[in-house]
């Protein structure tokens, strides 16, 4: 006997049609204790604005918990709950299931409520990866997990995470005289990995708050499409990246323009680049990564050689990967041949007609 | 005799500076055969740039005195309070307490507040809150030294402050021991010269109880544990505030507890006449500072602004938003209301703020490789002249 899943309806959150059409209401507001120019705080604000008032937000430990809700003081307008550092996935499933049960038992009104769980890169890509992965296999619950990636354990004063870029200066990887580069690992691709590994997950995207409207519309799409969804946001962090906070917005743009941070979405298994990344994927020239790296104190020790290495890795990602920034697999010769043959056959068939 | 010094600094970008100063004091005291300890303020307070933090140095004649003095939460009767950013004279809102703490609150009666500044003591006194005993204000000429976290801008602010402390509180450390400590620690004669010049030049001005900013600092009472809701429930923020005379505009609700009255180093000023109402400042401000005015302009609310400058960076209209040093302002009033009341007065006020290059030229953090080295050379030339 086949079992049937009951999936609750979601809110139909249509894309905002332009900055002038945005609602004035903030659901994450002023009075948090983040750094000057904290892009992660901006992510919270835009995320809450996009989701609207009927939303429950769950926050993993990290800057966005500690700085936003210190002892008896908060900046949240919508209901918010603190959850443990590695448990954004389980908190999301648990809350969505709890709401569903309460509605079934008529304890609360039946209405679509957005559930968003956020986590930092430490809480998401390191400690919470298994719980996020587990959560993304539950098709019967509607929720979004948003990982805000400031590329370090920023709250506890910049320890490196698996999302810290190659070579960056952190408390765990200070450049020294004997070894200039202490952190030699390359960042993993959370969005690509989660999309590839979770067939029940209908929506995965990368976002960048410097492109606010596009970012908010990705949030709305994830919440509307329903089921478990995941968004990965890259957040310039003046403290961890070490730059004058006035540059936060510019660095967010530079990350995309240099190709370091590709913007894409995978909806029902179909991949699309969007924004500036779309034109880059179509052949538009990328800015040199040097422009991005030399604005940040965490790369101040880089020599030309290090910058070249970084550039080469980014080039490789765009030129050779199956999906730039997401799937670090190249096509093997036989597959390439097979594809070429298939293309030729289609072309021949078309020519005949 | 026990002596204690507190260094108040702005979050993480001045952390190394703060630590070098308090460490230097202890090293100097050791040269005199005394003992000491340098430590950061306790609190569940990961440092953020912009938000004030503290570092302390306590020195004593012997271990026993030191231990006796330290059996408390933190020093509350400091011989010298050092503010390494003069905008901190407006008050300190840190993580560990609520409301605004006057900069001289933990300075003992007869003690000194020492700040690096380009302002005169009289100008600074407009900011420093009144105290009911006599105290002194000393100014070490120089701009606030901001470097990033990983890149230290060694513009001699550390040793200059040490030299000044030797002059202002010789019972804590003497100049000779400061010089010896600098030689030991940094092995740099130029730094010794800097310390000595600061010692020679710094002057303290006595401040009477009836002098200084008469305002009552913003206060906030935390609820007692029995007043809190079960399960550590914190009341959410209402979505909107009604403002009289702002019908048709919009002011978001704001955290009533933590305001940014003194967490800024700079603030934006807006030329409403050339603003195209494009919304970008409002949209991209991480602190949700902008109130939407009845005319559809965007007014940066000083209850919320942390002075990051992102609004200036995103504004597409040239010279429409300009970041100006916080020290150029005496209140937190609405710029839009001032503009509505009298456009001409506003225009000349704005002009005055923007054209004063001394107050608009300020950085707080790593900008470009090489830039610091240039700046530092210039500053060192200036201070050792
Ligand atoms: C299980 C556990 N280990 C360690 C900590 C201490 N801790 C608090 S915040 C934090 C850093 C979290 O980093 P990340 O998830 O990247 O978020 P960010 O601070 O960068 O916003 C750590 C390690 C904790 N709260 N719980
Ligand atoms: S450390 Fe980074 S993420 Fe944390 S509050 Fe500061 S800028 Fe934001
Ligand atoms: S400086 Fe501008 S962007 Fe930054 S907090 Fe203030 S109003 Fe917002
Ligand atoms: S960004 Fe500049 S032009 Fe646009 S609304 Fe703000 S002040 Fe006006």
GROMACS .gro file of C-alpha atoms in nm, chain B residues 7-381:
model
  375
  360UNK     CA    1   4.179   5.184   2.766
  361UNK     CA    2   3.846   5.229   2.590
  362UNK     CA    3   3.857   5.143   2.223
  363UNK     CA    4   3.624   5.077   1.936
  364UNK     CA    5   3.584   4.708   1.891
  365UNK     CA    6   3.816   4.481   1.709
  366UNK     CA    7   3.997   4.728   1.482
  367UNK     CA    8   4.164   4.891   1.783
  368UNK     CA    9   4.204   4.577   1.989
  369UNK     CA   10   4.574   4.530   1.922
  370UNK     CA   11   4.632   4.896   2.001
  371UNK     CA   12   4.447   4.865   2.333
  372UNK     CA   13   4.640   4.554   2.426
  373UNK     CA   14   4.975   4.705   2.338
  374UNK     CA   15   4.906   5.001   2.563
  375UNK     CA   16   4.797   4.805   2.870
  376UNK     CA   17   5.074   4.550   2.817
  377UNK     CA   18   5.326   4.833   2.786
  378UNK     CA   19   5.219   4.976   3.121
  379UNK     CA   20   5.276   4.645   3.296
  380UNK     CA   21   5.614   4.596   3.129
  381UNK     CA   22   5.716   4.944   3.240
  382UNK     CA   23   5.600   4.881   3.596
  383UNK     CA   24   5.810   4.565   3.604
  384UNK     CA   25   6.113   4.781   3.519
  385UNK     CA   26   6.047   4.961   3.847
  386UNK     CA   27   6.042   4.634   4.039
  387UNK     CA   28   5.667   4.634   4.068
  388UNK     CA   29   5.406   4.384   3.949
  389UNK     CA   30   5.108   4.418   3.720
  390UNK     CA   31   4.851   4.257   3.498
  391UNK     CA   32   4.691   4.355   3.170
  392UNK     CA   33   4.354   4.208   3.075
  393UNK     CA   34   4.042   4.254   2.864
  394UNK     CA   35   3.701   4.331   2.999
  395UNK     CA   36   3.501   4.028   3.099
  396UNK     CA   37   3.169   3.973   2.929
  397UNK     CA   38   2.997   3.751   2.675
  398UNK     CA   39   3.123   3.998   2.426
  399UNK     CA   40   3.285   3.889   2.105
  400UNK     CA   41   3.433   4.209   1.974
  401UNK     CA   42   3.269   4.389   1.683
  402UNK     CA   43   3.417   4.681   1.499
  403UNK     CA   44   3.254   5.002   1.612
  404UNK     CA   45   3.117   4.872   1.941
  405UNK     CA   46   3.326   4.991   2.238
  406UNK     CA   47   3.540   4.749   2.434
  407UNK     CA   48   3.794   4.784   2.715
  408UNK     CA   49   4.135   4.672   2.817
  409UNK     CA   50   4.278   4.731   3.167
  410UNK     CA   51   4.621   4.750   3.331
  411UNK     CA   52   4.664   4.727   3.706
  412UNK     CA   53   5.003   4.769   3.871
  413UNK     CA   54   5.096   4.735   4.239
  414UNK     CA   55   5.398   4.727   4.469
  415UNK     CA   56   5.357   4.359   4.546
  416UNK     CA   57   5.155   4.050   4.463
  417UNK     CA   58   4.932   4.082   4.765
  418UNK     CA   59   4.819   4.436   4.681
  419UNK     CA   60   4.761   4.334   4.324
  420UNK     CA   61   4.546   4.037   4.422
  421UNK     CA   62   4.348   4.245   4.669
  422UNK     CA   63   4.278   4.504   4.405
  423UNK     CA   64   4.175   4.246   4.147
  424UNK     CA   65   3.917   4.071   4.364
  425UNK     CA   66   3.644   4.268   4.196
  426UNK     CA   67   3.457   4.262   3.868
  427UNK     CA   68   3.663   4.535   3.705
  428UNK     CA   69   3.857   4.846   3.812
  429UNK     CA   70   3.613   5.124   3.889
  430UNK     CA   71   3.855   5.393   4.008
  431UNK     CA   72   4.104   5.432   3.729
  432UNK     CA   73   4.389   5.680   3.752
  433UNK     CA   74   4.372   5.729   3.379
  434UNK     CA   75   4.094   5.650   3.134
  435UNK     CA   76   4.235   5.637   2.783
  436UNK     CA   77   3.997   5.684   2.488
  437UNK     CA   78   4.183   5.591   2.172
  438UNK     CA   79   3.900   5.734   1.964
  439UNK     CA   80   3.776   6.077   2.068
  440UNK     CA   81   3.418   6.011   1.955
  441UNK     CA   82   3.401   5.782   2.260
  442UNK     CA   83   3.386   6.100   2.469
  443UNK     CA   84   3.015   6.105   2.383
  444UNK     CA   85   2.974   5.796   2.596
  445UNK     CA   86   3.020   5.423   2.582
  446UNK     CA   87   2.751   5.173   2.489
  447UNK     CA   88   2.911   4.834   2.504
  448UNK     CA   89   2.781   4.481   2.524
  449UNK     CA   90   2.811   4.438   2.891
  450UNK     CA   91   2.588   4.716   3.012
  451UNK     CA   92   2.277   4.886   2.893
  452UNK     CA   93   2.242   5.253   2.830
  453UNK     CA   94   2.518   5.504   2.791
  454UNK     CA   95   2.817   5.510   3.025
  455UNK     CA   96   2.996   5.845   3.040
  456UNK     CA   97   3.359   5.815   2.934
  457UNK     CA   98   3.472   5.940   3.277
  458UNK     CA   99   3.242   5.714   3.478
  459UNK     CA  100   3.520   5.480   3.589
  460UNK     CA  101   3.780   5.756   3.624
  461UNK     CA  102   3.856   5.817   3.991
  462UNK     CA  103   3.801   6.154   4.151
  463UNK     CA  104   4.101   6.366   4.050
  464UNK     CA  105   4.190   6.121   3.772
  465UNK     CA  106   4.250   6.193   3.405
  466UNK     CA  107   4.071   6.116   3.081
  467UNK     CA  108   4.330   6.104   2.803
  468UNK     CA  109   4.222   6.101   2.441
  469UNK     CA  110   4.388   6.120   2.102
  470UNK     CA  111   4.213   6.396   1.914
  471UNK     CA  112   4.239   6.691   1.680
  472UNK     CA  113   3.975   6.870   1.886
  473UNK     CA  114   4.048   7.112   2.168
  474UNK     CA  115   3.968   7.019   2.529
  475UNK     CA  116   3.685   7.276   2.521
  476UNK     CA  117   3.526   7.107   2.220
  477UNK     CA  118   3.562   6.768   2.381
  478UNK     CA  119   3.404   6.892   2.703
  479UNK     CA  120   3.083   6.954   2.514
  480UNK     CA  121   3.068   6.576   2.476
  481UNK     CA  122   3.207   6.446   2.806
  482UNK     CA  123   2.934   6.415   3.068
  483UNK     CA  124   2.960   6.604   3.396
  484UNK     CA  125   3.100   6.432   3.697
  485UNK     CA  126   3.029   6.531   4.056
  486UNK     CA  127   3.396   6.552   4.147
  487UNK     CA  128   3.692   6.724   3.987
  488UNK     CA  129   3.877   6.541   3.710
  489UNK     CA  130   4.117   6.631   3.427
  490UNK     CA  131   4.103   6.608   3.052
  491UNK     CA  132   4.420   6.560   2.849
  492UNK     CA  133   4.444   6.563   2.472
  493UNK     CA  134   4.719   6.398   2.275
  494UNK     CA  135   4.713   6.554   1.933
  495UNK     CA  136   4.646   6.306   1.655
  496UNK     CA  137   4.369   6.135   1.465
  497UNK     CA  138   4.217   5.814   1.594
  498UNK     CA  139   4.435   5.524   1.497
  499UNK     CA  140   4.228   5.262   1.317
  500UNK     CA  141   4.394   4.970   1.163
  501UNK     CA  142   4.239   4.644   1.070
  502UNK     CA  143   4.249   4.329   1.271
  503UNK     CA  144   4.527   4.150   1.088
  504UNK     CA  145   4.713   4.455   0.967
  505UNK     CA  146   4.849   4.673   1.245
  506UNK     CA  147   4.897   5.038   1.166
  507UNK     CA  148   5.203   5.120   1.373
  508UNK     CA  149   5.172   5.496   1.378
  509UNK     CA  150   5.321   5.519   1.730
  510UNK     CA  151   4.987   5.580   1.899
  511UNK     CA  152   5.070   5.300   2.141
  512UNK     CA  153   5.398   5.450   2.266
  513UNK     CA  154   5.268   5.806   2.257
  514UNK     CA  155   4.988   5.708   2.491
  515UNK     CA  156   5.243   5.536   2.716
  516UNK     CA  157   5.457   5.849   2.726
  517UNK     CA  158   5.154   6.062   2.807
  518UNK     CA  159   5.047   5.830   3.088
  519UNK     CA  160   5.396   5.860   3.241
  520UNK     CA  161   5.343   6.235   3.255
  521UNK     CA  162   4.984   6.230   3.379
  522UNK     CA  163   5.019   5.949   3.634
  523UNK     CA  164   5.386   5.915   3.732
  524UNK     CA  165   5.284   5.709   4.035
  525UNK     CA  166   5.164   5.441   3.792
  526UNK     CA  167   5.464   5.444   3.555
  527UNK     CA  168   5.765   5.672   3.510
  528UNK     CA  169   5.903   5.792   3.180
  529UNK     CA  170   6.238   5.612   3.223
  530UNK     CA  171   6.067   5.279   3.277
  531UNK     CA  172   5.835   5.339   2.979
  532UNK     CA  173   6.141   5.411   2.764
  533UNK     CA  174   6.317   5.100   2.889
  534UNK     CA  175   6.009   4.888   2.825
  535UNK     CA  176   5.977   5.023   2.470
  536UNK     CA  177   6.342   4.942   2.399
  537UNK     CA  178   6.290   4.590   2.528
  538UNK     CA  179   5.965   4.527   2.354
  539UNK     CA  180   6.015   4.697   2.018
  540UNK     CA  181   6.382   4.776   1.997
  541UNK     CA  182   6.310   5.098   1.813
  542UNK     CA  183   6.465   5.435   1.911
  543UNK     CA  184   6.213   5.627   1.703
  544UNK     CA  185   5.935   5.483   1.917
  545UNK     CA  186   6.122   5.594   2.229
  546UNK     CA  187   6.144   5.944   2.082
  547UNK     CA  188   5.772   5.942   2.012
  548UNK     CA  189   5.696   5.847   2.371
  549UNK     CA  190   5.923   6.123   2.503
  550UNK     CA  191   5.770   6.388   2.277
  551UNK     CA  192   5.423   6.288   2.391
  552UNK     CA  193   5.543   6.312   2.752
  553UNK     CA  194   5.671   6.664   2.690
  554UNK     CA  195   5.370   6.788   2.500
  555UNK     CA  196   5.066   6.643   2.668
  556UNK     CA  197   4.882   6.871   2.906
  557UNK     CA  198   4.591   6.806   3.134
  558UNK     CA  199   4.320   7.060   3.193
  559UNK     CA  200   4.131   7.049   3.522
  560UNK     CA  201   3.756   7.006   3.488
  561UNK     CA  202   3.523   7.130   3.759
  562UNK     CA  203   3.200   6.948   3.845
  563UNK     CA  204   2.995   7.221   3.677
  564UNK     CA  205   3.176   7.182   3.347
  565UNK     CA  206   3.096   6.937   3.068
  566UNK     CA  207   2.788   6.801   2.898
  567UNK     CA  208   2.494   6.850   3.140
  568UNK     CA  209   2.273   6.589   2.968
  569UNK     CA  210   2.168   6.283   3.162
  570UNK     CA  211   2.312   5.983   2.984
  571UNK     CA  212   2.058   5.747   2.827
  572UNK     CA  213   1.968   5.480   3.081
  573UNK     CA  214   1.798   5.147   3.063
  574UNK     CA  215   1.691   4.918   3.348
  575UNK     CA  216   1.709   4.548   3.278
  576UNK     CA  217   1.420   4.345   3.418
  577UNK     CA  218   1.490   4.145   3.734
  578UNK     CA  219   1.487   3.771   3.693
  579UNK     CA  220   1.142   3.746   3.851
  580UNK     CA  221   1.009   3.999   3.605
  581UNK     CA  222   1.114   3.802   3.301
  582UNK     CA  223   0.878   3.580   3.107
  583UNK     CA  224   0.909   3.208   3.154
  584UNK     CA  225   1.130   3.027   2.905
  585UNK     CA  226   1.351   3.331   2.846
  586UNK     CA  227   1.096   3.488   2.617
  587UNK     CA  228   1.200   3.828   2.489
  588UNK     CA  229   0.925   4.058   2.364
  589UNK     CA  230   0.947   4.113   1.987
  590UNK     CA  231   0.965   4.459   1.838
  591UNK     CA  232   0.645   4.625   1.710
  592UNK     CA  233   0.668   4.661   1.334
  593UNK     CA  234   0.603   5.035   1.317
  594UNK     CA  235   0.629   5.349   1.529
  595UNK     CA  236   0.380   5.628   1.486
  596UNK     CA  237   0.541   5.967   1.457
  597UNK     CA  238   0.344   6.286   1.485
  598UNK     CA  239   0.358   6.496   1.172
  599UNK     CA  240   0.491   6.204   0.968
  600UNK     CA  241   0.159   6.079   0.833
  601UNK     CA  242   0.224   5.910   0.502
  602UNK     CA  243   0.582   5.836   0.603
  603UNK     CA  244   0.709   5.526   0.774
  604UNK     CA  245   0.932   5.468   1.073
  605UNK     CA  246   1.007   5.106   1.153
  606UNK     CA  247   0.994   4.974   1.508
  607UNK     CA  248   1.336   4.972   1.673
  608UNK     CA  249   1.499   4.786   1.958
  609UNK     CA  250   1.422   5.009   2.258
  610UNK     CA  251   1.718   4.880   2.457
  611UNK     CA  252   2.023   4.913   2.242
  612UNK     CA  253   2.057   5.242   2.066
  613UNK     CA  254   2.353   5.365   1.871
  614UNK     CA  255   2.376   5.709   2.024
  615UNK     CA  256   2.751   5.674   2.069
  616UNK     CA  257   2.860   5.370   1.873
  617UNK     CA  258   2.938   5.568   1.561
  618UNK     CA  259   3.266   5.713   1.443
  619UNK     CA  260   3.102   5.883   1.146
  620UNK     CA  261   2.750   5.965   1.040
  621UNK     CA  262   2.582   6.030   0.705
  622UNK     CA  263   2.449   6.371   0.610
  623UNK     CA  264   2.200   6.384   0.326
  624UNK     CA  265   2.139   6.650   0.065
  625UNK     CA  266   1.763   6.605   0.025
  626UNK     CA  267   1.752   6.845  -0.266
  627UNK     CA  268   1.955   6.631  -0.503
  628UNK     CA  269   1.824   6.297  -0.374
  629UNK     CA  270   1.638   6.107  -0.647
  630UNK     CA  271   1.453   5.886  -0.395
  631UNK     CA  272   1.607   5.580  -0.557
  632UNK     CA  273   1.571   5.379  -0.229
  633UNK     CA  274   1.921   5.231  -0.239
  634UNK     CA  275   2.045   5.376   0.091
  635UNK     CA  276   1.729   5.257   0.264
  636UNK     CA  277   1.751   4.913   0.109
  637UNK     CA  278   2.121   4.848   0.165
  638UNK     CA  279   2.162   4.987   0.518
  639UNK     CA  280   2.240   4.687   0.741
  640UNK     CA  281   2.100   4.871   1.043
  641UNK     CA  282   1.760   4.967   0.897
  642UNK     CA  283   1.828   5.328   0.985
  643UNK     CA  284   1.632   5.509   0.724
  644UNK     CA  285   1.289   5.645   0.806
  645UNK     CA  286   1.072   5.702   0.502
  646UNK     CA  287   0.960   6.062   0.521
  647UNK     CA  288   0.613   6.183   0.415
  648UNK     CA  289   0.778   6.332   0.106
  649UNK     CA  290   0.936   5.995   0.013
  650UNK     CA  291   1.287   6.096   0.115
  651UNK     CA  292   1.504   5.878   0.336
  652UNK     CA  293   1.616   6.017   0.672
  653UNK     CA  294   1.898   5.838   0.854
  654UNK     CA  295   1.779   5.796   1.213
  655UNK     CA  296   2.058   5.850   1.462
  656UNK     CA  297   1.903   5.617   1.715
  657UNK     CA  298   2.008   5.334   1.487
  658UNK     CA  299   2.303   5.439   1.271
  659UNK     CA  300   2.636   5.271   1.342
  660UNK     CA  301   2.821   5.483   1.088
  661UNK     CA  302   2.937   5.214   0.846
  662UNK     CA  303   2.915   5.436   0.539
  663UNK     CA  304   2.746   5.177   0.317
  664UNK     CA  305   2.474   5.432   0.235
  665UNK     CA  306   2.737   5.670   0.102
  666UNK     CA  307   2.892   5.389  -0.098
  667UNK     CA  308   2.565   5.288  -0.266
  668UNK     CA  309   2.412   5.631  -0.326
  669UNK     CA  310   2.428   5.688  -0.702
  670UNK     CA  311   2.403   6.067  -0.678
  671UNK     CA  312   2.734   6.239  -0.631
  672UNK     CA  313   2.772   6.422  -0.297
  673UNK     CA  314   2.419   6.333  -0.195
  674UNK     CA  315   2.528   6.131   0.108
  675UNK     CA  316   2.854   6.224   0.280
  676UNK     CA  317   3.001   6.056   0.584
  677UNK     CA  318   3.117   6.311   0.841
  678UNK     CA  319   3.315   6.254   1.159
  679UNK     CA  320   3.081   6.206   1.453
  680UNK     CA  321   3.268   6.468   1.652
  681UNK     CA  322   3.117   6.737   1.429
  682UNK     CA  323   2.770   6.686   1.577
  683UNK     CA  324   2.613   6.799   1.901
  684UNK     CA  325   2.282   6.612   1.887
  685UNK     CA  326   2.095   6.328   1.720
  686UNK     CA  327   1.807   6.529   1.577
  687UNK     CA  328   1.638   6.443   1.248
  688UNK     CA  329   1.808   6.600   0.950
  689UNK     CA  330   1.489   6.582   0.751
  690UNK     CA  331   1.292   6.779   1.009
  691UNK     CA  332   1.562   7.044   1.008
  692UNK     CA  333   1.545   7.056   0.629
  693UNK     CA  334   1.165   7.087   0.628
  694UNK     CA  335   1.170   7.361   0.885
  695UNK     CA  336   1.412   7.585   0.703
  696UNK     CA  337   1.572   7.474   0.379
  697UNK     CA  338   1.827   7.755   0.362
  698UNK     CA  339   1.956   7.700   0.712
  699UNK     CA  340   1.983   7.331   0.634
  700UNK     CA  341   2.176   7.400   0.317
  701UNK     CA  342   2.438   7.608   0.492
  702UNK     CA  343   2.456   7.361   0.782
  703UNK     CA  344   2.515   7.080   0.533
  704UNK     CA  345   2.776   7.280   0.346
  705UNK     CA  346   2.965   7.349   0.667
  706UNK     CA  347   2.974   6.981   0.754
  707UNK     CA  348   3.077   6.855   0.413
  708UNK     CA  349   3.337   7.112   0.328
  709UNK     CA  350   3.533   7.061   0.646
  710UNK     CA  351   3.777   6.808   0.506
  711UNK     CA  352   3.925   6.744   0.847
  712UNK     CA  353   3.602   6.583   0.953
  713UNK     CA  354   3.516   6.391   0.637
  714UNK     CA  355   3.857   6.237   0.581
  715UNK     CA  356   3.867   5.943   0.813
  716UNK     CA  357   3.911   5.573   0.761
  717UNK     CA  358   3.845   5.289   0.995
  718UNK     CA  359   3.991   4.974   0.861
  719UNK     CA  360   4.215   4.823   0.598
  720UNK     CA  361   4.153   4.986   0.264
  721UNK     CA  362   4.428   4.907   0.018
  722UNK     CA  363   4.765   4.745   0.049
  723UNK     CA  364   5.034   5.013   0.071
  724UNK     CA  365   4.800   5.287   0.188
  725UNK     CA  366   4.876   5.236   0.555
  726UNK     CA  367   5.248   5.249   0.507
  727UNK     CA  368   5.214   5.594   0.347
  728UNK     CA  369   4.982   5.721   0.618
  729UNK     CA  370   5.199   5.585   0.895
  730UNK     CA  371   5.515   5.754   0.766
  731UNK     CA  372   5.336   6.085   0.752
  732UNK     CA  373   5.196   6.053   1.104
  733UNK     CA  374   5.532   5.953   1.252
  734UNK     CA  375   5.700   6.251   1.088
   0.00000   0.00000   0.00000
